[in-house]
mmCIF file of N, CA and C in Angstrom:
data_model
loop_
_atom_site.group_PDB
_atom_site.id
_atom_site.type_symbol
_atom_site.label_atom_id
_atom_site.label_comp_id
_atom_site.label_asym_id
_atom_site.label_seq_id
_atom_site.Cartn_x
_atom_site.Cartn_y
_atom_site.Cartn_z
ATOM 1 N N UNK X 291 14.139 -50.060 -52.123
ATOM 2 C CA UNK X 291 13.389 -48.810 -52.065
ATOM 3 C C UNK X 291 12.612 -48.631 -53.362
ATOM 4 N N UNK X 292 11.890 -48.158 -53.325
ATOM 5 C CA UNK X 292 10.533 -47.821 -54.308
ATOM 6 C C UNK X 292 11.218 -46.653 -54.599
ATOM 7 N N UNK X 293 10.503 -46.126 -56.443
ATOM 8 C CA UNK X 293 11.265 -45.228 -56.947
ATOM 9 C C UNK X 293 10.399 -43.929 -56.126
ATOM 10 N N UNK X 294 9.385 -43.622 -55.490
ATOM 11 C CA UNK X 294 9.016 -42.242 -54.599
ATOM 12 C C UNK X 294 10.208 -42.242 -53.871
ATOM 13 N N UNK X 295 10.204 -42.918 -53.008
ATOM 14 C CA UNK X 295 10.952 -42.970 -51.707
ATOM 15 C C UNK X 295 12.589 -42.613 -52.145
ATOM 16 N N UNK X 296 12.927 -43.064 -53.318
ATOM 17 C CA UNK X 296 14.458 -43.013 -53.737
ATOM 18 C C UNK X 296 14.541 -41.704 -54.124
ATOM 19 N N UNK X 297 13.515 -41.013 -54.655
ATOM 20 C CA UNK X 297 13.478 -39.676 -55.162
ATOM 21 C C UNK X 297 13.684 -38.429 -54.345
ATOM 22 N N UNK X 298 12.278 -38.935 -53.176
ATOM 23 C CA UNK X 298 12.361 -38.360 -51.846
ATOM 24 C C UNK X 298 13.650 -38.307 -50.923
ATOM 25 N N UNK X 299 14.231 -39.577 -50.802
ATOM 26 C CA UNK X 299 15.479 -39.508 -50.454
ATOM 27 C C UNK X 299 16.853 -38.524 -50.864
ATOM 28 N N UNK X 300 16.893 -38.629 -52.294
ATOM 29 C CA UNK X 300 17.626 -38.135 -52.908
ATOM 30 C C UNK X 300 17.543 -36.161 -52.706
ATOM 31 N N UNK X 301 15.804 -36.226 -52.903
ATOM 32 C CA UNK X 301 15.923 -34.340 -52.492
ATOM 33 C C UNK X 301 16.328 -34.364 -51.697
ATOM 34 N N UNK X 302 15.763 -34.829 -50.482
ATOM 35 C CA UNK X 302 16.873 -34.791 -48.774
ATOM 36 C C UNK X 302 18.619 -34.375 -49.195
ATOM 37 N N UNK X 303 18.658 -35.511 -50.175
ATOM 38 C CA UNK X 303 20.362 -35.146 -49.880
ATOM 39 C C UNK X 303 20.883 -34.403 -50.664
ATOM 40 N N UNK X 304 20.008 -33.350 -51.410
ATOM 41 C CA UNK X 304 20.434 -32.534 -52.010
ATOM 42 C C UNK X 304 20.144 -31.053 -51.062
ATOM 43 N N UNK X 305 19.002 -31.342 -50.353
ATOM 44 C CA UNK X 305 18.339 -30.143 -49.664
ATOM 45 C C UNK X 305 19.224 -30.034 -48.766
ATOM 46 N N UNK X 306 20.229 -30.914 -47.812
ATOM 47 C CA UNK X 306 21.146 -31.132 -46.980
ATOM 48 C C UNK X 306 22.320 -30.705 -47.291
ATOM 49 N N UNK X 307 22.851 -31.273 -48.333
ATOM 50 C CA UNK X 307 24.189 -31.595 -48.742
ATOM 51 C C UNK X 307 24.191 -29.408 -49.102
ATOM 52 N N UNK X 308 23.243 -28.204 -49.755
ATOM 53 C CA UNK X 308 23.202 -27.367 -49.673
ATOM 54 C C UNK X 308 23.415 -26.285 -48.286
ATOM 55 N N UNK X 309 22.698 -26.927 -47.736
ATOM 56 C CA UNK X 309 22.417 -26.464 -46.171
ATOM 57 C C UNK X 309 24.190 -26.527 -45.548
ATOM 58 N N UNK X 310 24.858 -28.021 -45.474
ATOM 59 C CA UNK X 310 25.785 -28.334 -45.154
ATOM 60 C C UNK X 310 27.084 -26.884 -45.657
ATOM 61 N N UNK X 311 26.930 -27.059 -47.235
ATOM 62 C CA UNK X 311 27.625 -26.305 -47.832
ATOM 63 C C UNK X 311 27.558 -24.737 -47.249
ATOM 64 N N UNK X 312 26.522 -24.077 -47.228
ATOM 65 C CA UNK X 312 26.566 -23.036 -47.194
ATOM 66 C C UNK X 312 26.626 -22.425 -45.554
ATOM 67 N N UNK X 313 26.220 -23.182 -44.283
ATOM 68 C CA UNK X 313 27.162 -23.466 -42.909
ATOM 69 C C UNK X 313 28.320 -23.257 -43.338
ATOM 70 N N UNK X 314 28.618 -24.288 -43.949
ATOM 71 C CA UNK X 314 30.617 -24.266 -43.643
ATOM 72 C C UNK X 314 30.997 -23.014 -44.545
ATOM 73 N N UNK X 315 30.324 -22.260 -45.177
ATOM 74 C CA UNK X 315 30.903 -21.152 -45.571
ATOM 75 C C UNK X 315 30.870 -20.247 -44.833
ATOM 76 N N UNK X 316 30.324 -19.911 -43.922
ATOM 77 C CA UNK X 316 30.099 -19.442 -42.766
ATOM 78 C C UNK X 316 30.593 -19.704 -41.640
ATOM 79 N N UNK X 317 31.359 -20.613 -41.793
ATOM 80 C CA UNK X 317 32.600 -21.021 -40.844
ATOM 81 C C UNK X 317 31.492 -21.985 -39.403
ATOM 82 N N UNK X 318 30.994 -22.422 -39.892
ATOM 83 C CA UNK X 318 29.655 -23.279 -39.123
ATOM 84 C C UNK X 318 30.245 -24.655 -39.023
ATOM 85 N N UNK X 319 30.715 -25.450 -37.881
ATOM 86 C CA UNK X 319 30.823 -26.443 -38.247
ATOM 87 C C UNK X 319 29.727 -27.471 -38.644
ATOM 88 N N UNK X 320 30.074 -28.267 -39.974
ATOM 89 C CA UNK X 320 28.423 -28.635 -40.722
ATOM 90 C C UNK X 320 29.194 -29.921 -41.374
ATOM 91 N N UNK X 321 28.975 -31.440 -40.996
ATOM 92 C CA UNK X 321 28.903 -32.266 -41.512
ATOM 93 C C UNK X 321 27.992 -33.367 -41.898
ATOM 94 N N UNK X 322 27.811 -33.771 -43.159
ATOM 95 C CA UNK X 322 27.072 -34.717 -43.707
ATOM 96 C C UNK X 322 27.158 -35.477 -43.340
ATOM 97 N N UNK X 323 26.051 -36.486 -42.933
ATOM 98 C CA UNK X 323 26.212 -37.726 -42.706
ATOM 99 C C UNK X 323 24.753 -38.827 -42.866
ATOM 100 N N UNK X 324 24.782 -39.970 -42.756
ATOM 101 C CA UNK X 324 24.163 -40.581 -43.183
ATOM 102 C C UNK X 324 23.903 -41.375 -41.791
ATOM 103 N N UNK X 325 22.738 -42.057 -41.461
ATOM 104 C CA UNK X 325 22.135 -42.289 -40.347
ATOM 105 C C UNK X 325 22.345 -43.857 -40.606
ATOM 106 N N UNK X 326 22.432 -44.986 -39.461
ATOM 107 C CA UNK X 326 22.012 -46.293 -39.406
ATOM 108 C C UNK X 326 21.004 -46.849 -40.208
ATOM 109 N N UNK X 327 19.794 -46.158 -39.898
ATOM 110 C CA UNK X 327 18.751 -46.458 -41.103
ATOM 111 C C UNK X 327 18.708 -45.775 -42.065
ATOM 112 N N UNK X 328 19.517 -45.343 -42.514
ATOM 113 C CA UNK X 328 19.610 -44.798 -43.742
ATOM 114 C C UNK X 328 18.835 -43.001 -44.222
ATOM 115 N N UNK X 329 18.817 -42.575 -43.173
ATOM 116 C CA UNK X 329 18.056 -41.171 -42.927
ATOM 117 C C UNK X 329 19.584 -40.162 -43.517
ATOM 118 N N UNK X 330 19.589 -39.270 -44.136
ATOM 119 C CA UNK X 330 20.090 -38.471 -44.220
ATOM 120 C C UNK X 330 20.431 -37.329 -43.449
ATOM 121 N N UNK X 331 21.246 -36.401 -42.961
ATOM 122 C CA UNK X 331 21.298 -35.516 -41.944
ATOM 123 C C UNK X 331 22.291 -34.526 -41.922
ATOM 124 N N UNK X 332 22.025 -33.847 -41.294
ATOM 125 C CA UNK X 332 23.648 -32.870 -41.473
ATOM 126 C C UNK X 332 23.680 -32.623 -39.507
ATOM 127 N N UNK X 333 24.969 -33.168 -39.398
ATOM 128 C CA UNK X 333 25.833 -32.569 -37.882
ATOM 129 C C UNK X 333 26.254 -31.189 -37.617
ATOM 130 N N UNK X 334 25.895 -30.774 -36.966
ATOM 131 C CA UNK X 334 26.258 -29.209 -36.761
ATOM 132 C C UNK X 334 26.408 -28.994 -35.183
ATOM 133 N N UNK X 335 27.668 -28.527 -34.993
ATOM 134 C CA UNK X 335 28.309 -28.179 -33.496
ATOM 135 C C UNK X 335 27.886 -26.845 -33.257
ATOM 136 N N UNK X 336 27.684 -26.633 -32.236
ATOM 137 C CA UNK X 336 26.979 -25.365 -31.490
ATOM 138 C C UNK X 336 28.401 -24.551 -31.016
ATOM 139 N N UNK X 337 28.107 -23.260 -30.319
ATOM 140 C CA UNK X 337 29.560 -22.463 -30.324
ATOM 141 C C UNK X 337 30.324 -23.262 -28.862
ATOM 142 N N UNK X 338 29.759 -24.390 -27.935
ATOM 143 C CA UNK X 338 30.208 -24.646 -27.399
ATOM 144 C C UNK X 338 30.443 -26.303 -28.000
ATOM 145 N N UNK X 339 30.883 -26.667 -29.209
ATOM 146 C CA UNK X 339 30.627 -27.769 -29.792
ATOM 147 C C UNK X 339 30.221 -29.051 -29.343
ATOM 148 N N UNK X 340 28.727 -28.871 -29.159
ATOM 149 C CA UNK X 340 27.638 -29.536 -28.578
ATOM 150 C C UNK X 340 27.409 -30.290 -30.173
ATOM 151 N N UNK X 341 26.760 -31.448 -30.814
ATOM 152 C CA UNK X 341 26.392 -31.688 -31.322
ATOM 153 C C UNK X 341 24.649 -31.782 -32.081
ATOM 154 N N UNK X 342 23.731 -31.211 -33.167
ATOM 155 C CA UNK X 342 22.515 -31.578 -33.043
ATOM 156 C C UNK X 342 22.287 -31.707 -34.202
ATOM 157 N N UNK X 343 21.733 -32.814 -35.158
ATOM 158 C CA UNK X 343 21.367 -33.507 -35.610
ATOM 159 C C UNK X 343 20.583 -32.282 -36.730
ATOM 160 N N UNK X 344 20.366 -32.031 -37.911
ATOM 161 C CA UNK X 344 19.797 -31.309 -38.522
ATOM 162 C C UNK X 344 18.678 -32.535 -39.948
ATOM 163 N N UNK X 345 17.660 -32.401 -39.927
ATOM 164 C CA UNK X 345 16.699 -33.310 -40.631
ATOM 165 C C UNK X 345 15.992 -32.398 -41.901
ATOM 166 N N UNK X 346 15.549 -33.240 -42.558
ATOM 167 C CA UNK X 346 14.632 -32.649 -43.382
ATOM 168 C C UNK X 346 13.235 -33.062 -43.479
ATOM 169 N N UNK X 347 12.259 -32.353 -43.281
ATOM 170 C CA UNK X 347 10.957 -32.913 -43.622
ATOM 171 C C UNK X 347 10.213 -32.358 -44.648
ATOM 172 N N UNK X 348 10.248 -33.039 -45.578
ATOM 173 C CA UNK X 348 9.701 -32.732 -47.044
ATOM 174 C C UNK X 348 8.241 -32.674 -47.205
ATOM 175 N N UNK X 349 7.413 -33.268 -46.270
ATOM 176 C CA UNK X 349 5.954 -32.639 -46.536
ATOM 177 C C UNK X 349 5.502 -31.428 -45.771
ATOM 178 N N UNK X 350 6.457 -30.603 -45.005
ATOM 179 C CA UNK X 350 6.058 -29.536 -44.519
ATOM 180 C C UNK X 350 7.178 -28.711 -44.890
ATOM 181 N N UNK X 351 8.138 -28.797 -45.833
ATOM 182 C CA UNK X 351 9.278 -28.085 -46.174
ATOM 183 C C UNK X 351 10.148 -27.716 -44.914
ATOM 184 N N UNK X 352 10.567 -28.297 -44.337
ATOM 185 C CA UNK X 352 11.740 -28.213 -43.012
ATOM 186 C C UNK X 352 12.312 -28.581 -42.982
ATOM 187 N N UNK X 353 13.388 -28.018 -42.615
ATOM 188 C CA UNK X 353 14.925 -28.270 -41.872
ATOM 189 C C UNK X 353 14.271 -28.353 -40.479
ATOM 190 N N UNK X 354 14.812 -29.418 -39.438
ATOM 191 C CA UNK X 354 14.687 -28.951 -38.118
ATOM 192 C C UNK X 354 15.465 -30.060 -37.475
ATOM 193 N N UNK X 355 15.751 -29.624 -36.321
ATOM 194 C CA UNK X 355 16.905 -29.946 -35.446
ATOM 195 C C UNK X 355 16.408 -30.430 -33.904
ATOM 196 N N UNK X 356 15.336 -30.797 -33.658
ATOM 197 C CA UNK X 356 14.184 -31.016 -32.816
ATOM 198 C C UNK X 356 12.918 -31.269 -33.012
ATOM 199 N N UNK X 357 12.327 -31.287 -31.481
ATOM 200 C CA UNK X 357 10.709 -31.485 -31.646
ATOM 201 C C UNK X 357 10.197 -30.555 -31.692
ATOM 202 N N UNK X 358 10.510 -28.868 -30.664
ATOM 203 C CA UNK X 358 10.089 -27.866 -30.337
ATOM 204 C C UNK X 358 10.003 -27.093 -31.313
ATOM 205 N N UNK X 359 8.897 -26.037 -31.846
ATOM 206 C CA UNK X 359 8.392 -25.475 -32.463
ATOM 207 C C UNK X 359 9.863 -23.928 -33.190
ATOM 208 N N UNK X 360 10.344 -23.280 -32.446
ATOM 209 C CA UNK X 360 11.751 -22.732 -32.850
ATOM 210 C C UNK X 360 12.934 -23.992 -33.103
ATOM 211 N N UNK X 361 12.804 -25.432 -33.395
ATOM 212 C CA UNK X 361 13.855 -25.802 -33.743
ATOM 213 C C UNK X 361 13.190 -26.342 -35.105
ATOM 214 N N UNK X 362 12.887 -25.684 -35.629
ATOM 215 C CA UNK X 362 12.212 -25.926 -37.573
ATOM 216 C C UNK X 362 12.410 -25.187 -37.575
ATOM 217 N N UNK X 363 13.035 -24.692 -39.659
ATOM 218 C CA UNK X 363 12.827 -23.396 -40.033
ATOM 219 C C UNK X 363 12.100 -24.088 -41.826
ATOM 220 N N UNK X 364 11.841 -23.626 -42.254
ATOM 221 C CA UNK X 364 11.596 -23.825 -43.938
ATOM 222 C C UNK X 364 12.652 -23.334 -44.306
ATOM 223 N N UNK X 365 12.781 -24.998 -45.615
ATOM 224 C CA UNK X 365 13.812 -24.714 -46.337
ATOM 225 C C UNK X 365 14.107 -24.331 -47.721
ATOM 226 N N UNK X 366 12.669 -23.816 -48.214
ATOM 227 C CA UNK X 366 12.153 -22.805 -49.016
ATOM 228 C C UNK X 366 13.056 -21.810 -49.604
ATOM 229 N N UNK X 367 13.159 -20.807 -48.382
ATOM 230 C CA UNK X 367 14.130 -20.186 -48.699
ATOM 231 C C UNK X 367 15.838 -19.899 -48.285
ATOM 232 N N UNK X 368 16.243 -21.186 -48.476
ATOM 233 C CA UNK X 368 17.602 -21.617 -48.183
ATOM 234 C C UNK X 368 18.765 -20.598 -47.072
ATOM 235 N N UNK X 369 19.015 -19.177 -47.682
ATOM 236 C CA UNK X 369 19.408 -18.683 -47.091
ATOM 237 C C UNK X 369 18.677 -18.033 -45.635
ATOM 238 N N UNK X 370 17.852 -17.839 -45.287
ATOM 239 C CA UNK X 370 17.015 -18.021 -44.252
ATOM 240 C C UNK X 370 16.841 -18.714 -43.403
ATOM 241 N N UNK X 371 16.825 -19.619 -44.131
ATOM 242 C CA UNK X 371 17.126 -21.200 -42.926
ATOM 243 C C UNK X 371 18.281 -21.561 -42.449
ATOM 244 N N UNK X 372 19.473 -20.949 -43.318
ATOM 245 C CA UNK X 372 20.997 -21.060 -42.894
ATOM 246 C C UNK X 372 21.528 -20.284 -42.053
ATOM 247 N N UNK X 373 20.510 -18.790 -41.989
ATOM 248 C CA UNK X 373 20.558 -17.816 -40.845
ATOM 249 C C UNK X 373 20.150 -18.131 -39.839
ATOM 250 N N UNK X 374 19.255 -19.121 -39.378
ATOM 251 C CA UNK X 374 18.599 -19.539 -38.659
ATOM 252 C C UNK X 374 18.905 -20.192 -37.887
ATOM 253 N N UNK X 375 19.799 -21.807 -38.358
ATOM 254 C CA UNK X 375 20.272 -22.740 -38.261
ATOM 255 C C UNK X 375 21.424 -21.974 -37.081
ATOM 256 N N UNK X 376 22.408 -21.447 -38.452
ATOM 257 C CA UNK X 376 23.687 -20.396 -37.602
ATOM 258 C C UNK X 376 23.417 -19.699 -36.587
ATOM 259 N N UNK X 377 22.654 -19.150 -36.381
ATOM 260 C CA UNK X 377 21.790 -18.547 -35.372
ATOM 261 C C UNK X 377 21.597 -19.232 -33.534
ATOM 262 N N UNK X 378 21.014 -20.408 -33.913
ATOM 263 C CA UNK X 378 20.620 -21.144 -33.114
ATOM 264 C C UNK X 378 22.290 -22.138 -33.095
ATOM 265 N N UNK X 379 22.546 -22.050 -33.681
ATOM 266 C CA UNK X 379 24.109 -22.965 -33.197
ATOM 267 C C UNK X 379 24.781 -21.820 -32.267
ATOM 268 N N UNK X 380 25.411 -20.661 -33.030
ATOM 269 C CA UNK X 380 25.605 -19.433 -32.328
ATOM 270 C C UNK X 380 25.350 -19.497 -30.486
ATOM 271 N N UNK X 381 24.191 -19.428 -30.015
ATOM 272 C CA UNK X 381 23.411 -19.258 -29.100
ATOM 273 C C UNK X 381 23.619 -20.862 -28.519
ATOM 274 N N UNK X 382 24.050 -21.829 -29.015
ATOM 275 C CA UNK X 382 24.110 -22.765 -28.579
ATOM 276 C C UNK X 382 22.558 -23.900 -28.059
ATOM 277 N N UNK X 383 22.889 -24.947 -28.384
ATOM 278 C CA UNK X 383 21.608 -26.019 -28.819
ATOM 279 C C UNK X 383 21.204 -26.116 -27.821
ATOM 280 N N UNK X 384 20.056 -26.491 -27.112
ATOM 281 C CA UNK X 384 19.127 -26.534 -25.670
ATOM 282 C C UNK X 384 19.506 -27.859 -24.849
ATOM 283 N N UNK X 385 19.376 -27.399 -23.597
ATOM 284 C CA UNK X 385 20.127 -28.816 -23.084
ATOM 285 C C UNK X 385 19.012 -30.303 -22.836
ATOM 286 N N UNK X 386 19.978 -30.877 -22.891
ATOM 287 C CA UNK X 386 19.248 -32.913 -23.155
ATOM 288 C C UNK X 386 19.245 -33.001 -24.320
ATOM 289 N N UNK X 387 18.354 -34.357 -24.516
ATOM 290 C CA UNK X 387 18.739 -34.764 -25.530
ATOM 291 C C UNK X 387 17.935 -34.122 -26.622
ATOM 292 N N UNK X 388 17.693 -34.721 -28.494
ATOM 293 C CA UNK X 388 17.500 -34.154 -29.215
ATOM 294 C C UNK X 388 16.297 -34.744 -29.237
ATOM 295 N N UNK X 389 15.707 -34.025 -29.278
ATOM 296 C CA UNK X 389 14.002 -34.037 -29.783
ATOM 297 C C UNK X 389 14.188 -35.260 -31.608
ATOM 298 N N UNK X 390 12.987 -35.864 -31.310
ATOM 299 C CA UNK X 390 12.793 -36.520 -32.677
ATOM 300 C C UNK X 390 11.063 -35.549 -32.977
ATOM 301 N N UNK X 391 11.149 -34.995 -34.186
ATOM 302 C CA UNK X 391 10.155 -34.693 -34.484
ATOM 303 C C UNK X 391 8.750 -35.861 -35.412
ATOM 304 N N UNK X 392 7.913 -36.123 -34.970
ATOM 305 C CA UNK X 392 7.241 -36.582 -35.198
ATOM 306 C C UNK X 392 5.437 -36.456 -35.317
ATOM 307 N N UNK X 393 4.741 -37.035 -36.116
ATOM 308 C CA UNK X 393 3.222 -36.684 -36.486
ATOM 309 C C UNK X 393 2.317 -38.262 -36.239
ATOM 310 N N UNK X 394 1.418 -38.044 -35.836
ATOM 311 C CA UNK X 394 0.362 -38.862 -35.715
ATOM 312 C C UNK X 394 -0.423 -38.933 -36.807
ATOM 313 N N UNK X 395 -0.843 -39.217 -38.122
ATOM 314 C CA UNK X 395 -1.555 -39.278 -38.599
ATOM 315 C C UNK X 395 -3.358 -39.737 -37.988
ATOM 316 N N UNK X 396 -3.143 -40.271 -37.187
ATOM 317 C CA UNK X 396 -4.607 -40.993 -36.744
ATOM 318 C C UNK X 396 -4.805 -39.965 -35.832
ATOM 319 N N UNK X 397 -4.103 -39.936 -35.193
ATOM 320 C CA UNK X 397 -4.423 -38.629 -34.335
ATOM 321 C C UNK X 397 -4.777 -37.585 -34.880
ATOM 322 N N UNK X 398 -4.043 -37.353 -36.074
ATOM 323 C CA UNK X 398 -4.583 -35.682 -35.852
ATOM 324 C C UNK X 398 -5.937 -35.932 -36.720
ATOM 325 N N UNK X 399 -6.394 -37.190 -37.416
ATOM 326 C CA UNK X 399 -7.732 -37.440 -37.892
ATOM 327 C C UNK X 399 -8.943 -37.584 -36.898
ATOM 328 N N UNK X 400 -8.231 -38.092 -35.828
ATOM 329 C CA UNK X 400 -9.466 -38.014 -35.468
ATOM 330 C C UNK X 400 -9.483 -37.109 -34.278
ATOM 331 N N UNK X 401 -8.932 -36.253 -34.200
ATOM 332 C CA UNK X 401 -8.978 -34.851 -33.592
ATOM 333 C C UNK X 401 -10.453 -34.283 -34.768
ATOM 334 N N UNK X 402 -10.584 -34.493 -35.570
ATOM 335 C CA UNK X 402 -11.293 -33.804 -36.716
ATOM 336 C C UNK X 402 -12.696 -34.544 -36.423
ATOM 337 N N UNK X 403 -12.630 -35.453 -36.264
ATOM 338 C CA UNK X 403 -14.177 -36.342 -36.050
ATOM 339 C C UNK X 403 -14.955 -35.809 -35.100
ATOM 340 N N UNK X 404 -16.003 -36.027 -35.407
ATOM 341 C CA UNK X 404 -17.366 -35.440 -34.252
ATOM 342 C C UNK X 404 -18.320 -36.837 -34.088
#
């Protein structure tokens, strides 16, 4: 790994490893874990302990737990996003599987072209 990417990595697992913490103070079930490819993440069981995957995306400041637009929150302001998170576990996670959130770069460029 290149020293960006190790850096980048590393906020993840600090931006996580917070998130994680302050769930389980809240009696949230919230575990850390580390992905096959090496992605960082936090596990969080829903009130019917469903499992969903919690991510970070650092160029748009998010936590999110899906593709769909209510499963991001910014993680800006930490406690907010932990209300959020809890919130949506609470209420329990949407059924199928978990959305991977993802961006097109080319796409959304040349959405812009004339």
């Amino acid at each position: 790994m290149n020293g960006i990417k190790e850096r980048q990595r590393a906020c993840q697992e600090v931006l996580l490893a917070a998130l994680r913490n302050e769930l389980a103070g809240r009696d949230v079930s919230a575990a850390f874990l580390i992905e096959d490819d090496g992605r960082p993440g936090v596990e969080v069981l829903d009130a019917t302990e469903r499992p969903r995957r919690v991510y970070v995306h650092l160029q748009f400041r998010w936590f999110y737990w899906g593709d769909r637009p209510d499963e991001r929150t910014s993680y800006v302001q930490l406690f907010h996003a932990v209300e959020r998170i809890q919130q949506a576990a609470q209420q329990g996670w949407r059924q199928g599987e978990q959305g991977e959130l993802s961006f097109s770069l080319n796409k959304i460029a040349n959405a812009y072209q004339f």
